Structure formats: C-alpha cells, structure tokens
PDB file of C-alpha atoms in Angstrom:
ATOM      1  CA  MET A  43      14.102  18.885  22.602  1.00 69.00           C
ATOM      2  CA  PRO A  44      10.636  18.001  23.889  1.00 88.00           C
ATOM      3  CA  LEU A  45       7.871  17.198  21.448  1.00 91.00           C
ATOM      4  CA  VAL A  46       5.008  19.604  20.795  1.00 91.00           C
ATOM      5  CA  LYS A  47       1.673  18.735  22.400  1.00 90.00           C
ATOM      6  CA  GLY A  48      -1.335  19.027  20.107  1.00 90.00           C
ATOM      7  CA  LYS A  49      -3.396  17.283  17.463  1.00 90.00           C
ATOM      8  CA  SER A  50      -2.948  19.715  14.569  1.00 92.00           C
ATOM      9  CA  LYS A  51      -1.139  18.785  11.374  1.00 93.00           C
ATOM     10  CA  ALA A  52       1.485  21.419  12.159  1.00 95.00           C
ATOM     11  CA  ALA A  53       2.235  19.905  15.579  1.00 94.00           C
ATOM     12  CA  VAL A  54       2.466  16.365  14.177  1.00 94.00           C
ATOM     13  CA  SER A  55       4.678  17.548  11.306  1.00 95.00           C
ATOM     14  CA  LYS A  56       7.031  19.377  13.650  1.00 96.00           C
ATOM     15  CA  ASN A  57       7.288  16.304  15.888  1.00 95.00           C
ATOM     16  CA  ILE A  58       8.115  14.094  12.893  1.00 96.00           C
ATOM     17  CA  LYS A  59      10.876  16.485  11.829  1.00 96.00           C
ATOM     18  CA  THR A  60      12.231  16.584  15.390  1.00 96.00           C
ATOM     19  CA  GLU A  61      12.357  12.794  15.668  1.00 96.00           C
ATOM     20  CA  MET A  62      13.964  12.360  12.241  1.00 96.00           C
ATOM     21  CA  ALA A  63      16.583  14.979  13.118  1.00 96.00           C
ATOM     22  CA  SER A  64      17.470  12.905  16.185  1.00 95.00           C
ATOM     23  CA  GLY A  65      18.212   9.934  13.920  1.00 96.00           C
ATOM     24  CA  LYS A  66      15.035   7.863  14.001  1.00 96.00           C
ATOM     25  CA  PRO A  67      13.730   6.177  10.811  1.00 97.00           C
ATOM     26  CA  GLN A  68      10.737   7.854   9.134  1.00 95.00           C
ATOM     27  CA  LYS A  69       8.175   5.175  10.038  1.00 94.00           C
ATOM     28  CA  GLN A  70       9.221   5.230  13.682  1.00 95.00           C
ATOM     29  CA  ALA A  71       9.158   9.051  13.777  1.00 95.00           C
ATOM     30  CA  VAL A  72       5.618   9.075  12.355  1.00 94.00           C
ATOM     31  CA  ALA A  73       4.468   6.489  14.906  1.00 93.00           C
ATOM     32  CA  ILE A  74       5.914   8.504  17.799  1.00 93.00           C
ATOM     33  CA  ALA A  75       4.423  11.789  16.547  1.00 94.00           C
ATOM     34  CA  LEU A  76       0.961  10.271  16.103  1.00 92.00           C
ATOM     35  CA  SER A  77       1.186   8.615  19.504  1.00 92.00           C
ATOM     36  CA  VAL A  78       2.007  11.933  21.198  1.00 91.00           C
ATOM     37  CA  ALA A  79      -0.907  13.562  19.367  1.00 92.00           C
ATOM     38  CA  GLY A  80      -3.268  10.794  20.472  1.00 89.00           C
ATOM     39  CA  LYS A  81      -4.052   9.770  16.910  1.00 83.00           C
ATOM     40  CA  SER A  82      -3.700   6.479  15.078  1.00 76.00           C
ATOM     41  CA  LYS A  83      -2.462   5.895  11.570  1.00 73.00           C
ATOM     42  CA  LYS A  84      -5.319   5.158   9.185  1.00 75.00           C
ATOM     43  CA  LYS A  85      -5.190   1.741   7.584  1.00 77.00           C
ATOM     44  CA  PRO A  86      -6.044   1.348   3.894  1.00 80.00           C
ATOM     45  CA  LYS A  87      -9.461  -0.124   3.195  1.00 82.00           C
ATOM     46  CA  LYS A  88      -9.468  -3.694   1.998  1.00 83.00           C
ATOM     47  CA  SER A  89     -11.323  -4.549  -1.170  1.00 81.00           C
ATOM     48  CA  LYS A  90     -14.101  -7.139  -1.040  1.00 77.00           C
ATOM     49  CA  TYR A  91     -12.904  -8.745  -4.248  1.00 75.00           C
TER      50      TYR A  91
END
C-alpha cells in the first residue's frame, strides 16, 4: 500500500500505522513517515548547565 502524501498530522500518523503494520519497528516507521512528509524529527534542546 503506497504511503499518503502530505504534511498534516493525519497523513504522518496514517503512514506510521501503515509502516508498522508491514512489520517495521516504531522508530523506523516514524523516520520513514517524516521523510515522506518532508519534515525532520525535532531534537530536544540541550541545557547550558
């Protein structure tokens, strides 16, 4: 099943579910879904102290 094109939360969520249903681990499914949407995962801010 092809992945949904789009940047909305609904499209990304559906793509994650699709990838996980095909047997991929959660982290990999999230990476693929964000890549298709053209987004990057936000990194946590590092503390100065």
